[in-house]
């Protein structure tokens, strides 16, 4: 994070230089030769500030792809500042004012959940761009003007934008580039590399053995997703996809699924999958991968997930601590030793039978109506918080006693004959196994 205090007027100009700088700025203002974006033509003109929300028709899109914005890179030789905008009118105004247009720097998504904020320092004429809300707020406190959302970062993290800092510069103290070579050259010249600034979009994905190694999945993409049949997937073709129905399709590898950031429904049961990476599919609501050969399933990034079916695999553990919205879980016929559903407050159904689970915490699942954990190694079970529970299957465990005092809605219980049941609710049907 940059230090907001070092960017104020007093830190930008040394005391002996301020009068000279102010004089030069006054001369420039009179001739109107220099324009600073964010409105500050250095004269009496009213400021004109463009943001991503303004003048949508002015935005230029890559290959008529309405899913991306072309981000223009401008250079002011008088101040040394590089400026970035997706607005063609702003670009043209700056060119007329003497700025040099250096081409398209990267492509940004039209929208995403990751905004990049744009700020302006009227004392230096400098702009700054950041994804950090904290950094934005610190700069505003230090006197910078917040100009709104400049553009958005690609949630797929397709193209890295590197951020560098020049402690000796006034305007243009930060520089942003997709070029690793430019980054390295600036570091050699004394700039400080500050890491990743944000991410741009990959304009097109070629459909080949590298991007989609599985022939069956690759053919599916060519026939179902590649609408113009050019063996490439544009950004627009990718963001249109919200559902894959691949049950019993003969797929062995779903590599390439990471290119579909808008995917909400993935049905891939009855295949030959040994691995499944959905870390980039952050909008997933439903995932079905029953009857595959999965040994692990990392869902830490899929916090929007509502329904999960992953039964009949080789899973040894399942961590759903980030799935606070999960409503339905089916993970039976695995080799699960540890099942973490303690944070799943919205759960209504759990099918986890025939595993090796020894502990299960459903204390926060107050809407739970059905739970089947038969055929496990559970010895104790606390159901005191599950007053809405209607059906319970706990046979073939090592539970010796269970208290149903608070389970007033329970209608059916399947359990061992020798289990001690206290506080049976009225009308409860018990089936012994």
mmCIF file of C-alpha atoms in Angstrom, residues 69-366:
data_model
loop_
_atom_site.group_PDB
_atom_site.id
_atom_site.type_symbol
_atom_site.label_atom_id
_atom_site.label_comp_id
_atom_site.label_asym_id
_atom_site.label_seq_id
_atom_site.Cartn_x
_atom_site.Cartn_y
_atom_site.Cartn_z
ATOM 1 C CA UNK A 69 -13.400 -2.705 -22.460
ATOM 2 C CA UNK A 70 -10.268 -1.639 -24.326
ATOM 3 C CA UNK A 71 -8.074 0.210 -21.842
ATOM 4 C CA UNK A 72 -6.093 3.010 -23.490
ATOM 5 C CA UNK A 73 -2.626 4.038 -22.326
ATOM 6 C CA UNK A 74 -1.683 7.723 -22.592
ATOM 7 C CA UNK A 75 1.597 9.522 -21.879
ATOM 8 C CA UNK A 76 2.283 13.168 -20.960
ATOM 9 C CA UNK A 77 5.881 13.995 -21.812
ATOM 10 C CA UNK A 78 5.720 17.236 -19.830
ATOM 11 C CA UNK A 79 4.725 15.632 -16.530
ATOM 12 C CA UNK A 80 5.982 12.097 -17.110
ATOM 13 C CA UNK A 81 2.596 10.633 -16.180
ATOM 14 C CA UNK A 82 1.019 7.593 -17.776
ATOM 15 C CA UNK A 83 -2.756 7.700 -17.712
ATOM 16 C CA UNK A 84 -5.245 4.881 -18.345
ATOM 17 C CA UNK A 85 -8.860 5.096 -19.456
ATOM 18 C CA UNK A 86 -11.489 2.974 -21.163
ATOM 19 C CA UNK A 87 -13.311 6.052 -22.431
ATOM 20 C CA UNK A 88 -12.553 6.924 -26.053
ATOM 21 C CA UNK A 89 -13.820 10.504 -25.662
ATOM 22 C CA UNK A 90 -11.449 11.085 -22.767
ATOM 23 C CA UNK A 91 -8.632 9.555 -24.806
ATOM 24 C CA UNK A 92 -9.391 11.817 -27.809
ATOM 25 C CA UNK A 93 -9.579 14.930 -25.611
ATOM 26 C CA UNK A 94 -6.189 14.169 -24.144
ATOM 27 C CA UNK A 95 -4.653 13.580 -27.584
ATOM 28 C CA UNK A 96 -5.933 16.985 -28.677
ATOM 29 C CA UNK A 97 -4.382 18.491 -25.549
ATOM 30 C CA UNK A 98 -0.977 17.092 -26.436
ATOM 31 C CA UNK A 99 -0.901 13.698 -24.758
ATOM 32 C CA UNK A 100 0.638 10.784 -26.643
ATOM 33 C CA UNK A 101 -1.584 7.750 -27.265
ATOM 34 C CA UNK A 102 0.478 4.592 -26.690
ATOM 35 C CA UNK A 103 -2.154 2.020 -27.652
ATOM 36 C CA UNK A 104 -4.339 -0.504 -25.854
ATOM 37 C CA UNK A 105 -2.702 -1.484 -22.589
ATOM 38 C CA UNK A 106 -5.064 -4.325 -21.636
ATOM 39 C CA UNK A 107 -8.698 -5.400 -21.741
ATOM 40 C CA UNK A 108 -10.920 -5.028 -18.683
ATOM 41 C CA UNK A 109 -14.259 -6.744 -18.046
ATOM 42 C CA UNK A 110 -17.266 -4.476 -18.482
ATOM 43 C CA UNK A 111 -18.213 -5.394 -14.940
ATOM 44 C CA UNK A 112 -17.079 -7.650 -12.113
ATOM 45 C CA UNK A 113 -17.167 -7.823 -8.339
ATOM 46 C CA UNK A 114 -13.653 -6.326 -8.179
ATOM 47 C CA UNK A 115 -13.596 -2.584 -8.923
ATOM 48 C CA UNK A 116 -10.438 -0.566 -9.494
ATOM 49 C CA UNK A 117 -10.732 2.886 -7.920
ATOM 50 C CA UNK A 118 -9.424 6.037 -9.577
ATOM 51 C CA UNK A 119 -8.055 8.979 -7.565
ATOM 52 C CA UNK A 120 -6.574 12.376 -8.498
ATOM 53 C CA UNK A 121 -4.075 14.651 -6.767
ATOM 54 C CA UNK A 122 -4.735 18.257 -7.842
ATOM 55 C CA UNK A 123 -1.396 19.446 -6.467
ATOM 56 C CA UNK A 124 0.733 17.133 -8.569
ATOM 57 C CA UNK A 125 -1.708 16.378 -11.379
ATOM 58 C CA UNK A 126 -1.125 12.709 -10.672
ATOM 59 C CA UNK A 127 -3.625 9.858 -10.859
ATOM 60 C CA UNK A 128 -3.564 6.715 -8.806
ATOM 61 C CA UNK A 129 -5.442 3.429 -9.299
ATOM 62 C CA UNK A 130 -6.055 0.709 -6.721
ATOM 63 C CA UNK A 131 -8.284 -2.244 -5.861
ATOM 64 C CA UNK A 132 -7.767 -1.553 -2.158
ATOM 65 C CA UNK A 133 -10.625 0.203 -0.377
ATOM 66 C CA UNK A 134 -8.288 0.953 2.534
ATOM 67 C CA UNK A 135 -5.714 2.574 0.249
ATOM 68 C CA UNK A 136 -8.443 4.586 -1.482
ATOM 69 C CA UNK A 137 -9.779 5.828 1.846
ATOM 70 C CA UNK A 138 -6.302 6.735 3.091
ATOM 71 C CA UNK A 139 -5.602 8.778 -0.039
ATOM 72 C CA UNK A 140 -8.934 10.600 0.266
ATOM 73 C CA UNK A 141 -8.038 11.511 3.857
ATOM 74 C CA UNK A 142 -4.694 12.811 2.589
ATOM 75 C CA UNK A 143 -6.440 15.156 0.158
ATOM 76 C CA UNK A 144 -6.767 13.119 -3.006
ATOM 77 C CA UNK A 145 -10.034 13.354 -4.947
ATOM 78 C CA UNK A 146 -11.922 10.109 -5.476
ATOM 79 C CA UNK A 147 -13.114 10.021 -9.089
ATOM 80 C CA UNK A 148 -15.108 6.785 -8.927
ATOM 81 C CA UNK A 149 -14.595 3.329 -10.370
ATOM 82 C CA UNK A 150 -12.152 3.525 -13.251
ATOM 83 C CA UNK A 151 -12.653 -0.062 -14.460
ATOM 84 C CA UNK A 152 -12.881 -3.604 -13.120
ATOM 85 C CA UNK A 153 -10.388 -6.386 -12.482
ATOM 86 C CA UNK A 154 -10.838 -9.766 -14.143
ATOM 87 C CA UNK A 155 -11.994 -12.329 -11.533
ATOM 88 C CA UNK A 156 -10.312 -15.053 -13.598
ATOM 89 C CA UNK A 157 -6.967 -13.293 -13.128
ATOM 90 C CA UNK A 158 -6.218 -13.724 -16.809
ATOM 91 C CA UNK A 159 -3.523 -11.068 -17.352
ATOM 92 C CA UNK A 160 -1.404 -9.586 -14.563
ATOM 93 C CA UNK A 161 -1.028 -5.807 -14.298
ATOM 94 C CA UNK A 162 2.262 -5.074 -12.514
ATOM 95 C CA UNK A 163 2.511 -2.050 -10.211
ATOM 96 C CA UNK A 164 5.752 -0.093 -9.804
ATOM 97 C CA UNK A 165 6.718 3.004 -7.809
ATOM 98 C CA UNK A 166 9.274 5.745 -8.466
ATOM 99 C CA UNK A 167 10.090 7.590 -5.251
ATOM 100 C CA UNK A 168 11.766 10.402 -7.201
ATOM 101 C CA UNK A 169 8.820 11.177 -9.483
ATOM 102 C CA UNK A 170 6.141 13.777 -8.867
ATOM 103 C CA UNK A 171 3.400 13.012 -11.384
ATOM 104 C CA UNK A 172 3.494 9.481 -12.691
ATOM 105 C CA UNK A 173 5.021 8.101 -9.512
ATOM 106 C CA UNK A 174 3.206 4.827 -10.115
ATOM 107 C CA UNK A 175 3.306 2.846 -13.311
ATOM 108 C CA UNK A 176 1.154 -0.123 -14.391
ATOM 109 C CA UNK A 177 2.005 -2.596 -17.135
ATOM 110 C CA UNK A 178 1.244 -6.092 -18.390
ATOM 111 C CA UNK A 179 4.772 -6.410 -19.757
ATOM 112 C CA UNK A 180 7.181 -8.398 -17.622
ATOM 113 C CA UNK A 181 10.038 -6.997 -19.716
ATOM 114 C CA UNK A 182 8.951 -3.397 -19.029
ATOM 115 C CA UNK A 183 8.593 -4.225 -15.342
ATOM 116 C CA UNK A 184 12.113 -5.666 -15.217
ATOM 117 C CA UNK A 185 13.590 -2.689 -17.091
ATOM 118 C CA UNK A 186 11.980 -0.249 -14.653
ATOM 119 C CA UNK A 187 13.299 -2.210 -11.678
ATOM 120 C CA UNK A 188 16.800 -1.992 -13.174
ATOM 121 C CA UNK A 189 16.265 1.763 -13.538
ATOM 122 C CA UNK A 190 15.520 2.099 -9.828
ATOM 123 C CA UNK A 191 11.730 1.660 -9.634
ATOM 124 C CA UNK A 192 10.255 -0.406 -6.793
ATOM 125 C CA UNK A 193 8.075 -3.339 -7.754
ATOM 126 C CA UNK A 194 4.949 -3.320 -5.559
ATOM 127 C CA UNK A 195 3.282 -6.498 -6.781
ATOM 128 C CA UNK A 196 0.078 -7.125 -8.692
ATOM 129 C CA UNK A 197 -2.142 -4.097 -9.222
ATOM 130 C CA UNK A 198 -5.139 -5.875 -10.772
ATOM 131 C CA UNK A 199 -5.937 -8.277 -13.598
ATOM 132 C CA UNK A 200 -7.000 -7.840 -17.195
ATOM 133 C CA UNK A 201 -8.942 -10.225 -19.424
ATOM 134 C CA UNK A 202 -7.519 -12.702 -21.879
ATOM 135 C CA UNK A 203 -9.216 -11.548 -25.113
ATOM 136 C CA UNK A 204 -9.452 -14.990 -26.705
ATOM 137 C CA UNK A 205 -8.841 -18.577 -25.648
ATOM 138 C CA UNK A 206 -7.743 -20.949 -28.367
ATOM 139 C CA UNK A 207 -9.519 -24.287 -28.288
ATOM 140 C CA UNK A 208 -6.737 -26.829 -28.462
ATOM 141 C CA UNK A 209 -5.126 -29.714 -26.592
ATOM 142 C CA UNK A 210 -3.350 -27.347 -24.226
ATOM 143 C CA UNK A 211 -6.369 -25.340 -23.086
ATOM 144 C CA UNK A 212 -8.815 -28.282 -23.145
ATOM 145 C CA UNK A 213 -6.724 -31.494 -22.876
ATOM 146 C CA UNK A 214 -9.701 -33.855 -22.716
ATOM 147 C CA UNK A 215 -10.899 -34.659 -26.242
ATOM 148 C CA UNK A 216 -14.507 -35.223 -25.191
ATOM 149 C CA UNK A 217 -14.697 -31.950 -23.271
ATOM 150 C CA UNK A 218 -12.880 -30.137 -26.087
ATOM 151 C CA UNK A 219 -15.421 -31.397 -28.616
ATOM 152 C CA UNK A 220 -18.235 -30.304 -26.323
ATOM 153 C CA UNK A 221 -16.740 -26.796 -26.190
ATOM 154 C CA UNK A 222 -16.333 -26.653 -29.965
ATOM 155 C CA UNK A 223 -19.864 -27.820 -30.660
ATOM 156 C CA UNK A 224 -21.778 -26.110 -27.846
ATOM 157 C CA UNK A 225 -19.834 -22.990 -26.851
ATOM 158 C CA UNK A 226 -17.800 -21.838 -29.854
ATOM 159 C CA UNK A 227 -20.714 -20.103 -31.570
ATOM 160 C CA UNK A 228 -18.753 -18.694 -34.523
ATOM 161 C CA UNK A 229 -16.794 -21.936 -35.033
ATOM 162 C CA UNK A 230 -13.418 -20.208 -35.233
ATOM 163 C CA UNK A 231 -11.660 -22.554 -32.772
ATOM 164 C CA UNK A 232 -11.416 -19.669 -30.299
ATOM 165 C CA UNK A 233 -13.491 -18.533 -27.344
ATOM 166 C CA UNK A 234 -14.032 -14.812 -27.063
ATOM 167 C CA UNK A 235 -14.623 -13.218 -23.691
ATOM 168 C CA UNK A 236 -18.266 -12.752 -24.617
ATOM 169 C CA UNK A 237 -18.687 -16.421 -25.542
ATOM 170 C CA UNK A 238 -17.227 -17.395 -22.181
ATOM 171 C CA UNK A 239 -19.246 -15.075 -19.954
ATOM 172 C CA UNK A 240 -22.508 -16.241 -21.561
ATOM 173 C CA UNK A 241 -22.016 -19.719 -20.113
ATOM 174 C CA UNK A 242 -23.707 -20.289 -16.760
ATOM 175 C CA UNK A 243 -24.405 -24.030 -17.003
ATOM 176 C CA UNK A 244 -22.592 -27.209 -18.034
ATOM 177 C CA UNK A 245 -24.560 -30.463 -18.241
ATOM 178 C CA UNK A 246 -21.956 -33.201 -18.621
ATOM 179 C CA UNK A 247 -23.470 -36.107 -16.678
ATOM 180 C CA UNK A 248 -22.280 -39.481 -18.023
ATOM 181 C CA UNK A 249 -20.444 -37.776 -20.873
ATOM 182 C CA UNK A 250 -17.238 -39.816 -20.726
ATOM 183 C CA UNK A 251 -15.102 -36.883 -19.588
ATOM 184 C CA UNK A 252 -11.824 -37.603 -17.789
ATOM 185 C CA UNK A 253 -10.476 -34.065 -17.379
ATOM 186 C CA UNK A 254 -12.336 -30.760 -17.019
ATOM 187 C CA UNK A 255 -9.243 -28.577 -17.391
ATOM 188 C CA UNK A 256 -10.429 -25.427 -19.172
ATOM 189 C CA UNK A 257 -13.462 -24.971 -16.986
ATOM 190 C CA UNK A 258 -11.551 -22.191 -15.231
ATOM 191 C CA UNK A 259 -12.191 -19.912 -18.228
ATOM 192 C CA UNK A 260 -15.902 -19.713 -17.405
ATOM 193 C CA UNK A 261 -16.217 -17.199 -14.581
ATOM 194 C CA UNK A 262 -20.024 -16.959 -14.801
ATOM 195 C CA UNK A 263 -20.633 -20.690 -14.373
ATOM 196 C CA UNK A 264 -23.377 -21.321 -11.803
ATOM 197 C CA UNK A 265 -24.411 -24.922 -12.470
ATOM 198 C CA UNK A 266 -21.976 -27.774 -13.102
ATOM 199 C CA UNK A 267 -23.346 -31.276 -13.540
ATOM 200 C CA UNK A 268 -20.546 -33.770 -14.193
ATOM 201 C CA UNK A 269 -21.644 -37.006 -12.528
ATOM 202 C CA UNK A 270 -20.856 -40.463 -13.883
ATOM 203 C CA UNK A 271 -17.553 -39.586 -15.519
ATOM 204 C CA UNK A 272 -13.902 -40.536 -14.997
ATOM 205 C CA UNK A 273 -12.679 -37.463 -13.174
ATOM 206 C CA UNK A 274 -9.688 -37.904 -10.887
ATOM 207 C CA UNK A 275 -9.412 -34.196 -10.140
ATOM 208 C CA UNK A 276 -11.747 -31.226 -10.333
ATOM 209 C CA UNK A 277 -10.556 -27.635 -9.990
ATOM 210 C CA UNK A 278 -13.425 -25.168 -9.619
ATOM 211 C CA UNK A 279 -11.421 -22.518 -7.764
ATOM 212 C CA UNK A 280 -12.022 -19.965 -10.543
ATOM 213 C CA UNK A 281 -15.747 -20.704 -10.771
ATOM 214 C CA UNK A 282 -16.654 -18.513 -7.840
ATOM 215 C CA UNK A 283 -20.304 -18.116 -8.809
ATOM 216 C CA UNK A 284 -21.117 -21.827 -8.605
ATOM 217 C CA UNK A 285 -24.499 -22.469 -7.010
ATOM 218 C CA UNK A 286 -24.852 -26.187 -7.726
ATOM 219 C CA UNK A 287 -22.165 -28.830 -8.211
ATOM 220 C CA UNK A 288 -22.842 -32.460 -9.027
ATOM 221 C CA UNK A 289 -19.844 -34.777 -9.395
ATOM 222 C CA UNK A 290 -21.308 -38.086 -8.199
ATOM 223 C CA UNK A 291 -19.673 -41.364 -9.278
ATOM 224 C CA UNK A 292 -16.215 -40.207 -10.301
ATOM 225 C CA UNK A 293 -12.767 -41.015 -8.919
ATOM 226 C CA UNK A 294 -12.137 -37.872 -6.890
ATOM 227 C CA UNK A 295 -9.853 -38.126 -3.870
ATOM 228 C CA UNK A 296 -9.930 -34.429 -2.997
ATOM 229 C CA UNK A 297 -12.367 -31.604 -3.602
ATOM 230 C CA UNK A 298 -11.310 -28.052 -2.753
ATOM 231 C CA UNK A 299 -14.311 -25.737 -2.541
ATOM 232 C CA UNK A 300 -12.736 -22.973 -0.480
ATOM 233 C CA UNK A 301 -13.401 -20.360 -3.192
ATOM 234 C CA UNK A 302 -16.987 -21.443 -3.900
ATOM 235 C CA UNK A 303 -18.698 -19.564 -1.115
ATOM 236 C CA UNK A 304 -21.956 -19.116 -3.066
ATOM 237 C CA UNK A 305 -22.573 -22.871 -3.295
ATOM 238 C CA UNK A 306 -26.133 -23.930 -2.410
ATOM 239 C CA UNK A 307 -26.200 -27.605 -3.363
ATOM 240 C CA UNK A 308 -23.416 -30.180 -3.485
ATOM 241 C CA UNK A 309 -23.642 -33.763 -4.687
ATOM 242 C CA UNK A 310 -20.290 -35.562 -4.479
ATOM 243 C CA UNK A 311 -21.286 -39.085 -3.439
ATOM 244 C CA UNK A 312 -19.633 -42.298 -4.667
ATOM 245 C CA UNK A 313 -16.077 -41.012 -4.969
ATOM 246 C CA UNK A 314 -12.854 -41.637 -3.039
ATOM 247 C CA UNK A 315 -12.922 -38.495 -0.913
ATOM 248 C CA UNK A 316 -11.088 -38.783 2.405
ATOM 249 C CA UNK A 317 -12.141 -35.403 3.737
ATOM 250 C CA UNK A 318 -14.550 -32.609 2.924
ATOM 251 C CA UNK A 319 -14.111 -29.088 4.283
ATOM 252 C CA UNK A 320 -17.206 -26.935 3.800
ATOM 253 C CA UNK A 321 -16.300 -24.276 6.338
ATOM 254 C CA UNK A 322 -16.700 -21.513 3.718
ATOM 255 C CA UNK A 323 -20.088 -22.722 2.475
ATOM 256 C CA UNK A 324 -22.312 -20.798 4.859
ATOM 257 C CA UNK A 325 -25.151 -20.744 2.319
ATOM 258 C CA UNK A 326 -25.117 -24.474 1.570
ATOM 259 C CA UNK A 327 -28.614 -25.947 1.752
ATOM 260 C CA UNK A 328 -28.193 -29.532 0.587
ATOM 261 C CA UNK A 329 -25.265 -31.952 0.886
ATOM 262 C CA UNK A 330 -24.884 -35.462 -0.469
ATOM 263 C CA UNK A 331 -21.490 -37.080 0.164
ATOM 264 C CA UNK A 332 -22.312 -40.725 0.903
ATOM 265 C CA UNK A 333 -20.240 -43.712 -0.304
ATOM 266 C CA UNK A 334 -16.841 -42.064 0.132
ATOM 267 C CA UNK A 335 -13.897 -42.604 2.484
ATOM 268 C CA UNK A 336 -14.475 -39.427 4.472
ATOM 269 C CA UNK A 337 -12.846 -39.271 7.890
ATOM 270 C CA UNK A 338 -13.404 -35.569 8.492
ATOM 271 C CA UNK A 339 -16.517 -33.681 7.458
ATOM 272 C CA UNK A 340 -16.609 -30.005 8.377
ATOM 273 C CA UNK A 341 -20.106 -28.565 8.075
ATOM 274 C CA UNK A 342 -20.056 -26.614 11.318
ATOM 275 C CA UNK A 343 -20.437 -23.259 9.497
ATOM 276 C CA UNK A 344 -23.256 -24.380 7.189
ATOM 277 C CA UNK A 345 -26.105 -22.485 8.813
ATOM 278 C CA UNK A 346 -28.580 -23.005 5.948
ATOM 279 C CA UNK A 347 -28.395 -26.789 5.689
ATOM 280 C CA UNK A 348 -31.725 -28.605 5.371
ATOM 281 C CA UNK A 349 -30.571 -32.044 4.156
ATOM 282 C CA UNK A 350 -27.417 -34.083 4.784
ATOM 283 C CA UNK A 351 -26.706 -37.470 3.229
ATOM 284 C CA UNK A 352 -23.329 -38.632 4.569
ATOM 285 C CA UNK A 353 -23.856 -42.360 5.102
ATOM 286 C CA UNK A 354 -21.212 -45.047 4.595
ATOM 287 C CA UNK A 355 -18.057 -43.124 5.402
ATOM 288 C CA UNK A 356 -15.605 -43.113 8.330
ATOM 289 C CA UNK A 357 -16.893 -39.989 10.072
ATOM 290 C CA UNK A 358 -16.386 -39.977 13.848
ATOM 291 C CA UNK A 359 -17.616 -36.457 14.670
ATOM 292 C CA UNK A 360 -20.240 -34.217 13.141
ATOM 293 C CA UNK A 361 -21.324 -30.739 14.238
ATOM 294 C CA UNK A 362 -24.728 -29.533 13.053
ATOM 295 C CA UNK A 363 -25.381 -27.147 15.929
ATOM 296 C CA UNK A 364 -25.641 -24.130 13.621
ATOM 297 C CA UNK A 365 -27.884 -25.871 11.080
ATOM 298 C CA UNK A 366 -31.118 -24.831 12.739
#
